[in-house]
PDB file with SEQRES, HELIX, SHEET and CRYST1 records, atoms N, CA, C and O in Angstrom:
SEQRES   1 A   85  UNK UNK UNK UNK UNK UNK UNK UNK UNK UNK UNK UNK UNK          
SEQRES   2 A   85  UNK UNK UNK UNK UNK UNK UNK UNK UNK UNK UNK UNK UNK          
SEQRES   3 A   85  UNK UNK UNK UNK UNK UNK UNK UNK UNK UNK UNK UNK UNK          
SEQRES   4 A   85  UNK UNK UNK UNK UNK UNK UNK UNK UNK UNK UNK UNK UNK          
SEQRES   5 A   85  UNK UNK UNK UNK UNK UNK UNK UNK UNK UNK UNK UNK UNK          
SEQRES   6 A   85  UNK UNK UNK UNK UNK UNK UNK UNK UNK UNK UNK UNK UNK          
SEQRES   7 A   85  UNK UNK UNK UNK UNK UNK UNK                                  
HELIX    1 AA1 UNK A   16  UNK A   25  1                                  10    
SHEET    1 AA1 5 UNK A  35  UNK A  36  0                                        
SHEET    2 AA1 5 UNK A  48  UNK A  52 -1                                        
SHEET    3 AA1 5 UNK A   2  UNK A  10 -1                                        
SHEET    4 AA1 5 UNK A  44  UNK A  46 -1                                        
SHEET    5 AA1 5 UNK A  39  UNK A  40 -1                                        
SHEET    1 AA2 2 UNK A   2  UNK A  10  0                                        
SHEET    2 AA2 2 UNK A  75  UNK A  78 -1                                        
CRYST1    1.000    1.000    1.000  90.00  90.00  90.00 P 1           1          
ATOM      1  N   UNK A   1     -42.602  18.518  36.485  1.00  0.00           N  
ATOM      2  CA  UNK A   1     -44.273  19.263  37.495  1.00  0.00           C  
ATOM      3  C   UNK A   1     -45.163  20.144  36.370  1.00  0.00           C  
ATOM      4  O   UNK A   1     -45.255  20.852  35.366  1.00  0.00           O  
ATOM      5  N   UNK A   2     -45.692  19.462  37.438  1.00  0.00           N  
ATOM      6  CA  UNK A   2     -47.392  21.231  36.521  1.00  0.00           C  
ATOM      7  C   UNK A   2     -47.886  21.611  38.442  1.00  0.00           C  
ATOM      8  O   UNK A   2     -48.094  21.167  39.571  1.00  0.00           O  
ATOM      9  N   UNK A   3     -47.807  23.003  37.365  1.00  0.00           N  
ATOM     10  CA  UNK A   3     -48.672  23.797  38.323  1.00  0.00           C  
ATOM     11  C   UNK A   3     -49.352  24.442  37.736  1.00  0.00           C  
ATOM     12  O   UNK A   3     -48.986  24.665  36.582  1.00  0.00           O  
ATOM     13  N   UNK A   4     -50.869  25.165  38.269  1.00  0.00           N  
ATOM     14  CA  UNK A   4     -51.675  25.177  37.977  1.00  0.00           C  
ATOM     15  C   UNK A   4     -51.554  27.210  38.439  1.00  0.00           C  
ATOM     16  O   UNK A   4     -50.723  27.555  39.280  1.00  0.00           O  
ATOM     17  N   UNK A   5     -52.241  28.008  37.930  1.00  0.00           N  
ATOM     18  CA  UNK A   5     -52.040  29.094  37.586  1.00  0.00           C  
ATOM     19  C   UNK A   5     -53.898  29.410  37.783  1.00  0.00           C  
ATOM     20  O   UNK A   5     -54.650  29.566  36.820  1.00  0.00           O  
ATOM     21  N   UNK A   6     -54.386  29.449  39.409  1.00  0.00           N  
ATOM     22  CA  UNK A   6     -55.337  30.730  38.845  1.00  0.00           C  
ATOM     23  C   UNK A   6     -56.017  31.263  39.340  1.00  0.00           C  
ATOM     24  O   UNK A   6     -56.299  30.924  40.489  1.00  0.00           O  
ATOM     25  N   UNK A   7     -56.750  32.572  38.638  1.00  0.00           N  
ATOM     26  CA  UNK A   7     -57.262  34.087  38.193  1.00  0.00           C  
ATOM     27  C   UNK A   7     -58.441  33.941  37.980  1.00  0.00           C  
ATOM     28  O   UNK A   7     -58.864  33.231  37.068  1.00  0.00           O  
ATOM     29  N   UNK A   8     -59.408  34.799  39.050  1.00  0.00           N  
ATOM     30  CA  UNK A   8     -60.242  35.097  38.626  1.00  0.00           C  
ATOM     31  C   UNK A   8     -60.935  36.444  39.338  1.00  0.00           C  
ATOM     32  O   UNK A   8     -60.616  36.955  40.411  1.00  0.00           O  
ATOM     33  N   UNK A   9     -61.654  36.727  38.697  1.00  0.00           N  
ATOM     34  CA  UNK A   9     -62.423  38.555  38.663  1.00  0.00           C  
ATOM     35  C   UNK A   9     -64.012  38.387  38.942  1.00  0.00           C  
ATOM     36  O   UNK A   9     -64.430  37.269  38.639  1.00  0.00           O  
ATOM     37  N   UNK A  10     -65.173  39.473  39.571  1.00  0.00           N  
ATOM     38  CA  UNK A  10     -66.259  39.724  38.954  1.00  0.00           C  
ATOM     39  C   UNK A  10     -65.834  41.025  38.545  1.00  0.00           C  
ATOM     40  O   UNK A  10     -64.838  41.690  38.826  1.00  0.00           O  
ATOM     41  N   UNK A  11     -66.892  41.243  37.764  1.00  0.00           N  
ATOM     42  CA  UNK A  11     -67.045  42.093  36.872  1.00  0.00           C  
ATOM     43  C   UNK A  11     -68.185  43.574  37.319  1.00  0.00           C  
ATOM     44  O   UNK A  11     -69.168  43.599  38.059  1.00  0.00           O  
ATOM     45  N   UNK A  12     -67.711  44.367  36.734  1.00  0.00           N  
ATOM     46  CA  UNK A  12     -68.786  45.724  37.155  1.00  0.00           C  
ATOM     47  C   UNK A  12     -70.011  45.188  37.068  1.00  0.00           C  
ATOM     48  O   UNK A  12     -70.238  44.029  36.722  1.00  0.00           O  
ATOM     49  N   UNK A  13     -70.728  45.909  37.340  1.00  0.00           N  
ATOM     50  CA  UNK A  13     -71.991  45.807  37.307  1.00  0.00           C  
ATOM     51  C   UNK A  13     -72.822  45.831  35.618  1.00  0.00           C  
ATOM     52  O   UNK A  13     -73.254  46.876  35.132  1.00  0.00           O  
ATOM     53  N   UNK A  14     -72.899  44.668  35.020  1.00  0.00           N  
ATOM     54  CA  UNK A  14     -73.358  44.555  33.466  1.00  0.00           C  
ATOM     55  C   UNK A  14     -72.295  44.745  32.588  1.00  0.00           C  
ATOM     56  O   UNK A  14     -72.528  45.174  31.458  1.00  0.00           O  
ATOM     57  N   UNK A  15     -70.719  44.389  33.083  1.00  0.00           N  
ATOM     58  CA  UNK A  15     -69.893  44.703  31.957  1.00  0.00           C  
ATOM     59  C   UNK A  15     -68.924  43.086  31.743  1.00  0.00           C  
ATOM     60  O   UNK A  15     -68.023  42.782  30.962  1.00  0.00           O  
ATOM     61  N   UNK A  16     -69.440  42.528  32.543  1.00  0.00           N  
ATOM     62  CA  UNK A  16     -69.270  40.693  32.529  1.00  0.00           C  
ATOM     63  C   UNK A  16     -68.985  40.281  31.416  1.00  0.00           C  
ATOM     64  O   UNK A  16     -68.017  39.523  31.369  1.00  0.00           O  
ATOM     65  N   UNK A  17     -69.852  40.682  29.837  1.00  0.00           N  
ATOM     66  CA  UNK A  17     -69.287  40.422  28.471  1.00  0.00           C  
ATOM     67  C   UNK A  17     -67.990  41.068  27.786  1.00  0.00           C  
ATOM     68  O   UNK A  17     -67.347  40.772  26.779  1.00  0.00           O  
ATOM     69  N   UNK A  18     -67.866  42.158  28.834  1.00  0.00           N  
ATOM     70  CA  UNK A  18     -66.618  43.237  28.600  1.00  0.00           C  
ATOM     71  C   UNK A  18     -65.439  42.137  29.057  1.00  0.00           C  
ATOM     72  O   UNK A  18     -64.603  41.777  28.228  1.00  0.00           O  
ATOM     73  N   UNK A  19     -65.431  41.801  29.958  1.00  0.00           N  
ATOM     74  CA  UNK A  19     -64.493  40.722  31.327  1.00  0.00           C  
ATOM     75  C   UNK A  19     -64.121  40.296  30.642  1.00  0.00           C  
ATOM     76  O   UNK A  19     -62.943  40.542  30.382  1.00  0.00           O  
ATOM     77  N   UNK A  20     -64.850  39.362  29.864  1.00  0.00           N  
ATOM     78  CA  UNK A  20     -64.509  38.302  29.638  1.00  0.00           C  
ATOM     79  C   UNK A  20     -63.999  38.398  28.537  1.00  0.00           C  
ATOM     80  O   UNK A  20     -63.233  37.466  28.292  1.00  0.00           O  
ATOM     81  N   UNK A  21     -64.156  39.585  27.285  1.00  0.00           N  
ATOM     82  CA  UNK A  21     -63.363  39.682  25.613  1.00  0.00           C  
ATOM     83  C   UNK A  21     -62.231  40.011  26.151  1.00  0.00           C  
ATOM     84  O   UNK A  21     -61.147  39.785  25.614  1.00  0.00           O  
ATOM     85  N   UNK A  22     -62.452  40.844  27.795  1.00  0.00           N  
ATOM     86  CA  UNK A  22     -60.655  41.846  28.109  1.00  0.00           C  
ATOM     87  C   UNK A  22     -59.694  40.464  28.078  1.00  0.00           C  
ATOM     88  O   UNK A  22     -58.595  40.520  27.527  1.00  0.00           O  
ATOM     89  N   UNK A  23     -60.103  39.400  28.613  1.00  0.00           N  
ATOM     90  CA  UNK A  23     -59.300  38.101  29.606  1.00  0.00           C  
ATOM     91  C   UNK A  23     -59.414  37.315  28.119  1.00  0.00           C  
ATOM     92  O   UNK A  23     -58.318  36.884  27.761  1.00  0.00           O  
ATOM     93  N   UNK A  24     -60.059  37.154  27.571  1.00  0.00           N  
ATOM     94  CA  UNK A  24     -59.772  35.910  25.925  1.00  0.00           C  
ATOM     95  C   UNK A  24     -58.937  37.024  25.475  1.00  0.00           C  
ATOM     96  O   UNK A  24     -57.830  36.654  25.866  1.00  0.00           O  
ATOM     97  N   UNK A  25     -58.781  38.040  24.958  1.00  0.00           N  
ATOM     98  CA  UNK A  25     -57.467  39.005  24.236  1.00  0.00           C  
ATOM     99  C   UNK A  25     -56.171  38.218  25.237  1.00  0.00           C  
ATOM    100  O   UNK A  25     -55.415  37.406  24.704  1.00  0.00           O  
ATOM    101  N   UNK A  26     -56.077  38.483  26.332  1.00  0.00           N  
ATOM    102  CA  UNK A  26     -55.131  38.544  27.356  1.00  0.00           C  
ATOM    103  C   UNK A  26     -54.123  37.810  26.614  1.00  0.00           C  
ATOM    104  O   UNK A  26     -54.552  37.757  25.462  1.00  0.00           O  
ATOM    105  N   UNK A  27     -52.355  36.871  26.717  1.00  0.00           N  
ATOM    106  CA  UNK A  27     -51.941  36.504  26.643  1.00  0.00           C  
ATOM    107  C   UNK A  27     -50.556  37.041  26.548  1.00  0.00           C  
ATOM    108  O   UNK A  27     -49.843  37.458  25.635  1.00  0.00           O  
ATOM    109  N   UNK A  28     -50.415  36.833  28.140  1.00  0.00           N  
ATOM    110  CA  UNK A  28     -49.111  36.893  28.720  1.00  0.00           C  
ATOM    111  C   UNK A  28     -48.006  36.169  27.907  1.00  0.00           C  
ATOM    112  O   UNK A  28     -48.157  35.150  27.234  1.00  0.00           O  
ATOM    113  N   UNK A  29     -46.626  37.033  28.132  1.00  0.00           N  
ATOM    114  CA  UNK A  29     -46.411  35.881  27.859  1.00  0.00           C  
ATOM    115  C   UNK A  29     -45.649  34.362  27.799  1.00  0.00           C  
ATOM    116  O   UNK A  29     -45.663  33.972  28.966  1.00  0.00           O  
ATOM    117  N   UNK A  30     -44.771  32.995  26.673  1.00  0.00           N  
ATOM    118  CA  UNK A  30     -44.807  32.261  27.619  1.00  0.00           C  
ATOM    119  C   UNK A  30     -46.169  30.959  27.341  1.00  0.00           C  
ATOM    120  O   UNK A  30     -47.266  30.934  27.898  1.00  0.00           O  
ATOM    121  N   UNK A  31     -45.903  30.481  26.837  1.00  0.00           N  
ATOM    122  CA  UNK A  31     -47.083  29.168  26.284  1.00  0.00           C  
ATOM    123  C   UNK A  31     -47.262  28.183  26.978  1.00  0.00           C  
ATOM    124  O   UNK A  31     -46.496  27.225  27.080  1.00  0.00           O  
ATOM    125  N   UNK A  32     -48.948  28.438  27.854  1.00  0.00           N  
ATOM    126  CA  UNK A  32     -48.870  27.216  29.124  1.00  0.00           C  
ATOM    127  C   UNK A  32     -49.090  25.480  28.355  1.00  0.00           C  
ATOM    128  O   UNK A  32     -49.327  25.091  27.211  1.00  0.00           O  
ATOM    129  N   UNK A  33     -48.889  24.882  29.512  1.00  0.00           N  
ATOM    130  CA  UNK A  33     -49.475  23.432  29.000  1.00  0.00           C  
ATOM    131  C   UNK A  33     -51.241  23.525  28.335  1.00  0.00           C  
ATOM    132  O   UNK A  33     -51.662  22.719  27.505  1.00  0.00           O  
ATOM    133  N   UNK A  34     -51.746  24.216  28.683  1.00  0.00           N  
ATOM    134  CA  UNK A  34     -53.732  24.036  29.072  1.00  0.00           C  
ATOM    135  C   UNK A  34     -54.035  25.303  29.441  1.00  0.00           C  
ATOM    136  O   UNK A  34     -53.407  25.760  30.396  1.00  0.00           O  
ATOM    137  N   UNK A  35     -54.998  26.103  28.813  1.00  0.00           N  
ATOM    138  CA  UNK A  35     -54.890  27.227  29.442  1.00  0.00           C  
ATOM    139  C   UNK A  35     -57.318  26.967  28.995  1.00  0.00           C  
ATOM    140  O   UNK A  35     -57.642  26.494  27.906  1.00  0.00           O  
ATOM    141  N   UNK A  36     -58.256  27.313  29.873  1.00  0.00           N  
ATOM    142  CA  UNK A  36     -59.505  27.210  30.319  1.00  0.00           C  
ATOM    143  C   UNK A  36     -59.472  28.946  31.047  1.00  0.00           C  
ATOM    144  O   UNK A  36     -58.707  29.737  31.599  1.00  0.00           O  
ATOM    145  N   UNK A  37     -60.824  28.811  30.592  1.00  0.00           N  
ATOM    146  CA  UNK A  37     -61.935  30.063  30.659  1.00  0.00           C  
ATOM    147  C   UNK A  37     -63.475  29.806  31.178  1.00  0.00           C  
ATOM    148  O   UNK A  37     -64.156  29.134  30.403  1.00  0.00           O  
ATOM    149  N   UNK A  38     -63.791  30.025  31.774  1.00  0.00           N  
ATOM    150  CA  UNK A  38     -64.880  30.144  32.483  1.00  0.00           C  
ATOM    151  C   UNK A  38     -65.568  31.396  33.157  1.00  0.00           C  
ATOM    152  O   UNK A  38     -64.958  32.428  33.438  1.00  0.00           O  
ATOM    153  N   UNK A  39     -67.032  31.162  33.402  1.00  0.00           N  
ATOM    154  CA  UNK A  39     -67.770  32.159  33.967  1.00  0.00           C  
ATOM    155  C   UNK A  39     -68.326  31.545  34.746  1.00  0.00           C  
ATOM    156  O   UNK A  39     -68.081  30.340  34.820  1.00  0.00           O  
ATOM    157  N   UNK A  40     -69.405  32.230  35.729  1.00  0.00           N  
ATOM    158  CA  UNK A  40     -70.149  32.271  36.455  1.00  0.00           C  
ATOM    159  C   UNK A  40     -71.422  33.338  37.074  1.00  0.00           C  
ATOM    160  O   UNK A  40     -71.102  34.521  36.962  1.00  0.00           O  
ATOM    161  N   UNK A  41     -72.570  33.145  37.599  1.00  0.00           N  
ATOM    162  CA  UNK A  41     -73.499  33.807  38.402  1.00  0.00           C  
ATOM    163  C   UNK A  41     -71.993  35.400  38.684  1.00  0.00           C  
ATOM    164  O   UNK A  41     -70.801  35.418  38.992  1.00  0.00           O  
ATOM    165  N   UNK A  42     -73.190  36.571  38.295  1.00  0.00           N  
ATOM    166  CA  UNK A  42     -72.496  37.319  39.189  1.00  0.00           C  
ATOM    167  C   UNK A  42     -71.422  38.147  38.154  1.00  0.00           C  
ATOM    168  O   UNK A  42     -71.102  39.257  38.579  1.00  0.00           O  
ATOM    169  N   UNK A  43     -71.066  37.906  37.375  1.00  0.00           N  
ATOM    170  CA  UNK A  43     -70.437  38.058  36.056  1.00  0.00           C  
ATOM    171  C   UNK A  43     -68.683  37.851  36.874  1.00  0.00           C  
ATOM    172  O   UNK A  43     -67.745  38.626  37.059  1.00  0.00           O  
ATOM    173  N   UNK A  44     -68.934  36.369  37.188  1.00  0.00           N  
ATOM    174  CA  UNK A  44     -67.094  36.208  36.957  1.00  0.00           C  
ATOM    175  C   UNK A  44     -66.468  35.599  35.980  1.00  0.00           C  
ATOM    176  O   UNK A  44     -67.144  34.883  35.241  1.00  0.00           O  
ATOM    177  N   UNK A  45     -65.637  35.678  35.842  1.00  0.00           N  
ATOM    178  CA  UNK A  45     -64.548  34.978  35.292  1.00  0.00           C  
ATOM    179  C   UNK A  45     -63.638  34.552  35.955  1.00  0.00           C  
ATOM    180  O   UNK A  45     -62.996  35.158  36.814  1.00  0.00           O  
ATOM    181  N   UNK A  46     -63.457  32.884  35.404  1.00  0.00           N  
ATOM    182  CA  UNK A  46     -61.502  32.624  36.185  1.00  0.00           C  
ATOM    183  C   UNK A  46     -60.780  31.588  35.104  1.00  0.00           C  
ATOM    184  O   UNK A  46     -61.293  30.501  34.837  1.00  0.00           O  
ATOM    185  N   UNK A  47     -60.055  31.852  34.761  1.00  0.00           N  
ATOM    186  CA  UNK A  47     -58.754  31.410  34.331  1.00  0.00           C  
ATOM    187  C   UNK A  47     -58.573  30.512  35.031  1.00  0.00           C  
ATOM    188  O   UNK A  47     -58.891  30.221  36.184  1.00  0.00           O  
ATOM    189  N   UNK A  48     -57.629  29.743  33.686  1.00  0.00           N  
ATOM    190  CA  UNK A  48     -56.898  28.072  34.824  1.00  0.00           C  
ATOM    191  C   UNK A  48     -56.141  28.013  33.996  1.00  0.00           C  
ATOM    192  O   UNK A  48     -56.637  27.607  32.945  1.00  0.00           O  
ATOM    193  N   UNK A  49     -54.464  28.376  33.921  1.00  0.00           N  
ATOM    194  CA  UNK A  49     -53.130  27.591  33.424  1.00  0.00           C  
ATOM    195  C   UNK A  49     -52.571  26.366  33.815  1.00  0.00           C  
ATOM    196  O   UNK A  49     -52.796  25.940  34.948  1.00  0.00           O  
ATOM    197  N   UNK A  50     -51.706  25.598  32.840  1.00  0.00           N  
ATOM    198  CA  UNK A  50     -51.062  25.179  32.885  1.00  0.00           C  
ATOM    199  C   UNK A  50     -49.755  25.360  33.184  1.00  0.00           C  
ATOM    200  O   UNK A  50     -49.276  26.154  32.374  1.00  0.00           O  
ATOM    201  N   UNK A  51     -49.031  25.022  33.904  1.00  0.00           N  
ATOM    202  CA  UNK A  51     -47.229  24.749  33.133  1.00  0.00           C  
ATOM    203  C   UNK A  51     -46.499  23.649  33.754  1.00  0.00           C  
ATOM    204  O   UNK A  51     -46.791  23.034  34.780  1.00  0.00           O  
ATOM    205  N   UNK A  52     -45.562  23.508  33.016  1.00  0.00           N  
ATOM    206  CA  UNK A  52     -44.382  22.313  33.041  1.00  0.00           C  
ATOM    207  C   UNK A  52     -43.226  23.290  34.271  1.00  0.00           C  
ATOM    208  O   UNK A  52     -42.074  23.653  34.033  1.00  0.00           O  
ATOM    209  N   UNK A  53     -43.596  23.391  34.870  1.00  0.00           N  
ATOM    210  CA  UNK A  53     -42.858  24.144  36.512  1.00  0.00           C  
ATOM    211  C   UNK A  53     -42.674  23.908  37.497  1.00  0.00           C  
ATOM    212  O   UNK A  53     -43.590  23.321  38.075  1.00  0.00           O  
ATOM    213  N   UNK A  54     -41.455  24.198  38.256  1.00  0.00           N  
ATOM    214  CA  UNK A  54     -41.733  23.746  39.416  1.00  0.00           C  
ATOM    215  C   UNK A  54     -42.908  24.698  40.294  1.00  0.00           C  
ATOM    216  O   UNK A  54     -43.587  25.462  39.608  1.00  0.00           O  
ATOM    217  N   UNK A  55     -43.158  24.664  41.801  1.00  0.00           N  
ATOM    218  CA  UNK A  55     -44.799  25.317  41.923  1.00  0.00           C  
ATOM    219  C   UNK A  55     -44.292  26.713  42.013  1.00  0.00           C  
ATOM    220  O   UNK A  55     -44.998  27.632  41.597  1.00  0.00           O  
ATOM    221  N   UNK A  56     -42.658  27.023  42.727  1.00  0.00           N  
ATOM    222  CA  UNK A  56     -42.494  28.186  42.441  1.00  0.00           C  
ATOM    223  C   UNK A  56     -41.539  28.823  41.742  1.00  0.00           C  
ATOM    224  O   UNK A  56     -40.683  29.652  42.050  1.00  0.00           O  
ATOM    225  N   UNK A  57     -41.950  28.093  40.394  1.00  0.00           N  
ATOM    226  CA  UNK A  57     -41.683  28.759  39.437  1.00  0.00           C  
ATOM    227  C   UNK A  57     -41.737  30.251  38.914  1.00  0.00           C  
ATOM    228  O   UNK A  57     -42.958  30.395  38.968  1.00  0.00           O  
ATOM    229  N   UNK A  58     -41.417  31.057  38.602  1.00  0.00           N  
ATOM    230  CA  UNK A  58     -41.459  32.526  37.582  1.00  0.00           C  
ATOM    231  C   UNK A  58     -42.029  32.607  36.659  1.00  0.00           C  
ATOM    232  O   UNK A  58     -41.325  32.472  35.658  1.00  0.00           O  
ATOM    233  N   UNK A  59     -43.831  32.904  36.341  1.00  0.00           N  
ATOM    234  CA  UNK A  59     -44.621  32.205  35.087  1.00  0.00           C  
ATOM    235  C   UNK A  59     -45.231  33.165  35.407  1.00  0.00           C  
ATOM    236  O   UNK A  59     -45.348  33.644  36.535  1.00  0.00           O  
ATOM    237  N   UNK A  60     -46.024  33.806  33.626  1.00  0.00           N  
ATOM    238  CA  UNK A  60     -46.798  34.681  33.259  1.00  0.00           C  
ATOM    239  C   UNK A  60     -48.148  34.579  33.944  1.00  0.00           C  
ATOM    240  O   UNK A  60     -48.778  33.529  34.074  1.00  0.00           O  
ATOM    241  N   UNK A  61     -48.506  35.703  34.342  1.00  0.00           N  
ATOM    242  CA  UNK A  61     -50.004  35.862  34.428  1.00  0.00           C  
ATOM    243  C   UNK A  61     -50.843  36.643  34.516  1.00  0.00           C  
ATOM    244  O   UNK A  61     -50.470  37.701  35.022  1.00  0.00           O  
ATOM    245  N   UNK A  62     -52.091  36.576  34.171  1.00  0.00           N  
ATOM    246  CA  UNK A  62     -52.979  38.304  33.482  1.00  0.00           C  
ATOM    247  C   UNK A  62     -53.130  39.523  34.469  1.00  0.00           C  
ATOM    248  O   UNK A  62     -53.602  39.863  35.554  1.00  0.00           O  
ATOM    249  N   UNK A  63     -52.568  39.861  33.607  1.00  0.00           N  
ATOM    250  CA  UNK A  63     -52.542  41.470  34.756  1.00  0.00           C  
ATOM    251  C   UNK A  63     -54.164  41.077  35.158  1.00  0.00           C  
ATOM    252  O   UNK A  63     -54.945  40.152  34.936  1.00  0.00           O  
ATOM    253  N   UNK A  64     -54.158  42.445  35.927  1.00  0.00           N  
ATOM    254  CA  UNK A  64     -54.896  43.328  36.478  1.00  0.00           C  
ATOM    255  C   UNK A  64     -55.810  43.990  35.617  1.00  0.00           C  
ATOM    256  O   UNK A  64     -55.343  44.867  34.891  1.00  0.00           O  
ATOM    257  N   UNK A  65     -57.059  43.731  35.556  1.00  0.00           N  
ATOM    258  CA  UNK A  65     -58.238  44.576  34.234  1.00  0.00           C  
ATOM    259  C   UNK A  65     -58.011  46.461  34.984  1.00  0.00           C  
ATOM    260  O   UNK A  65     -57.488  46.876  36.018  1.00  0.00           O  
ATOM    261  N   UNK A  66     -58.721  47.153  33.803  1.00  0.00           N  
ATOM    262  CA  UNK A  66     -58.666  48.492  34.476  1.00  0.00           C  
ATOM    263  C   UNK A  66     -59.808  47.693  36.110  1.00  0.00           C  
ATOM    264  O   UNK A  66     -60.373  46.674  36.505  1.00  0.00           O  
ATOM    265  N   UNK A  67     -59.429  49.405  36.530  1.00  0.00           N  
ATOM    266  CA  UNK A  67     -60.735  49.489  38.200  1.00  0.00           C  
ATOM    267  C   UNK A  67     -61.884  49.345  37.678  1.00  0.00           C  
ATOM    268  O   UNK A  67     -62.736  48.624  38.198  1.00  0.00           O  
ATOM    269  N   UNK A  68     -62.153  50.259  36.155  1.00  0.00           N  
ATOM    270  CA  UNK A  68     -63.798  50.338  36.279  1.00  0.00           C  
ATOM    271  C   UNK A  68     -64.054  49.112  35.368  1.00  0.00           C  
ATOM    272  O   UNK A  68     -64.895  49.151  34.470  1.00  0.00           O  
ATOM    273  N   UNK A  69     -63.526  48.349  35.554  1.00  0.00           N  
ATOM    274  CA  UNK A  69     -64.421  47.111  34.775  1.00  0.00           C  
ATOM    275  C   UNK A  69     -64.662  45.854  36.247  1.00  0.00           C  
ATOM    276  O   UNK A  69     -65.326  44.818  36.230  1.00  0.00           O  
ATOM    277  N   UNK A  70     -63.851  46.450  37.395  1.00  0.00           N  
ATOM    278  CA  UNK A  70     -63.921  44.996  38.342  1.00  0.00           C  
ATOM    279  C   UNK A  70     -64.376  45.729  38.674  1.00  0.00           C  
ATOM    280  O   UNK A  70     -64.550  46.867  38.238  1.00  0.00           O  
ATOM    281  N   UNK A  71     -64.915  44.831  40.233  1.00  0.00           N  
ATOM    282  CA  UNK A  71     -65.252  45.642  41.769  1.00  0.00           C  
ATOM    283  C   UNK A  71     -65.015  45.353  42.664  1.00  0.00           C  
ATOM    284  O   UNK A  71     -65.466  45.675  43.764  1.00  0.00           O  
ATOM    285  N   UNK A  72     -63.751  44.239  42.179  1.00  0.00           N  
ATOM    286  CA  UNK A  72     -62.709  44.115  43.643  1.00  0.00           C  
ATOM    287  C   UNK A  72     -61.475  43.959  42.671  1.00  0.00           C  
ATOM    288  O   UNK A  72     -61.642  43.891  41.454  1.00  0.00           O  
ATOM    289  N   UNK A  73     -59.732  43.886  43.496  1.00  0.00           N  
ATOM    290  CA  UNK A  73     -58.884  43.329  42.558  1.00  0.00           C  
ATOM    291  C   UNK A  73     -59.430  41.966  42.391  1.00  0.00           C  
ATOM    292  O   UNK A  73     -60.498  41.392  42.605  1.00  0.00           O  
ATOM    293  N   UNK A  74     -58.085  41.642  41.848  1.00  0.00           N  
ATOM    294  CA  UNK A  74     -58.563  39.576  41.009  1.00  0.00           C  
ATOM    295  C   UNK A  74     -57.573  38.446  41.486  1.00  0.00           C  
ATOM    296  O   UNK A  74     -56.350  38.306  41.442  1.00  0.00           O  
ATOM    297  N   UNK A  75     -58.690  37.658  41.990  1.00  0.00           N  
ATOM    298  CA  UNK A  75     -57.952  37.148  43.469  1.00  0.00           C  
ATOM    299  C   UNK A  75     -57.076  36.094  42.610  1.00  0.00           C  
ATOM    300  O   UNK A  75     -57.521  35.827  41.494  1.00  0.00           O  
ATOM    301  N   UNK A  76     -55.440  35.242  43.165  1.00  0.00           N  
ATOM    302  CA  UNK A  76     -55.060  33.891  42.106  1.00  0.00           C  
ATOM    303  C   UNK A  76     -54.571  33.523  43.598  1.00  0.00           C  
ATOM    304  O   UNK A  76     -54.342  34.108  44.657  1.00  0.00           O  
ATOM    305  N   UNK A  77     -54.546  32.273  43.095  1.00  0.00           N  
ATOM    306  CA  UNK A  77     -54.257  31.502  43.352  1.00  0.00           C  
ATOM    307  C   UNK A  77     -53.651  30.116  42.833  1.00  0.00           C  
ATOM    308  O   UNK A  77     -54.481  29.583  42.096  1.00  0.00           O  
ATOM    309  N   UNK A  78     -52.688  29.481  42.941  1.00  0.00           N  
ATOM    310  CA  UNK A  78     -51.269  28.379  42.817  1.00  0.00           C  
ATOM    311  C   UNK A  78     -51.423  27.152  43.607  1.00  0.00           C  
ATOM    312  O   UNK A  78     -51.348  26.767  44.774  1.00  0.00           O  
ATOM    313  N   UNK A  79     -51.802  26.496  41.814  1.00  0.00           N  
ATOM    314  CA  UNK A  79     -51.944  24.795  42.915  1.00  0.00           C  
ATOM    315  C   UNK A  79     -50.626  23.901  42.970  1.00  0.00           C  
ATOM    316  O   UNK A  79     -49.634  24.501  43.385  1.00  0.00           O  
ATOM    317  N   UNK A  80     -50.478  22.759  42.669  1.00  0.00           N  
ATOM    318  CA  UNK A  80     -49.599  21.687  41.996  1.00  0.00           C  
ATOM    319  C   UNK A  80     -51.139  19.842  42.717  1.00  0.00           C  
ATOM    320  O   UNK A  80     -51.848  19.290  43.558  1.00  0.00           O  
ATOM    321  N   UNK A  81     -50.798  19.896  41.953  1.00  0.00           N  
ATOM    322  CA  UNK A  81     -51.259  18.262  41.989  1.00  0.00           C  
ATOM    323  C   UNK A  81     -51.361  17.582  43.193  1.00  0.00           C  
ATOM    324  O   UNK A  81     -50.600  17.832  44.128  1.00  0.00           O  
ATOM    325  N   UNK A  82     -52.135  16.837  43.246  1.00  0.00           N  
ATOM    326  CA  UNK A  82     -51.409  15.902  44.274  1.00  0.00           C  
ATOM    327  C   UNK A  82     -51.979  14.616  44.015  1.00  0.00           C  
ATOM    328  O   UNK A  82     -52.968  14.775  43.300  1.00  0.00           O  
ATOM    329  N   UNK A  83     -51.705  12.919  44.395  1.00  0.00           N  
ATOM    330  CA  UNK A  83     -51.827  11.866  44.297  1.00  0.00           C  
ATOM    331  C   UNK A  83     -53.729  11.895  44.621  1.00  0.00           C  
ATOM    332  O   UNK A  83     -54.080  12.483  45.644  1.00  0.00           O  
ATOM    333  N   UNK A  84     -54.665  11.352  43.857  1.00  0.00           N  
ATOM    334  CA  UNK A  84     -55.732  11.094  44.502  1.00  0.00           C  
ATOM    335  C   UNK A  84     -55.761   9.959  45.481  1.00  0.00           C  
ATOM    336  O   UNK A  84     -55.275   9.000  44.882  1.00  0.00           O  
ATOM    337  N   UNK A  85     -55.961   9.749  46.203  1.00  0.00           N  
ATOM    338  CA  UNK A  85     -56.359   8.696  47.217  1.00  0.00           C  
ATOM    339  C   UNK A  85     -56.172   8.458  48.590  1.00  0.00           C  
ATOM    340  O   UNK A  85     -56.658   7.456  49.115  1.00  0.00           O  
TER     341      UNK A  85                                                      
END                                                                             
């Protein structure tokens, strides 16, 4: 089974590039099948990792960045694939 972990944060005013650089440096334990990093308006950064694991498996996640780097706590979600149709 594949499970996707989603991590999303909003940078403090004017610190979007710094948050993006911080995310790129983070390598929690384990090697995901795939990792993608996105950015959006309002200095938001999104990371999605795909793992070959059961939905409820303990998996390494990105940590919380320093409080002064973000405007709020990080949002985290876990997803499992469903058949399209």
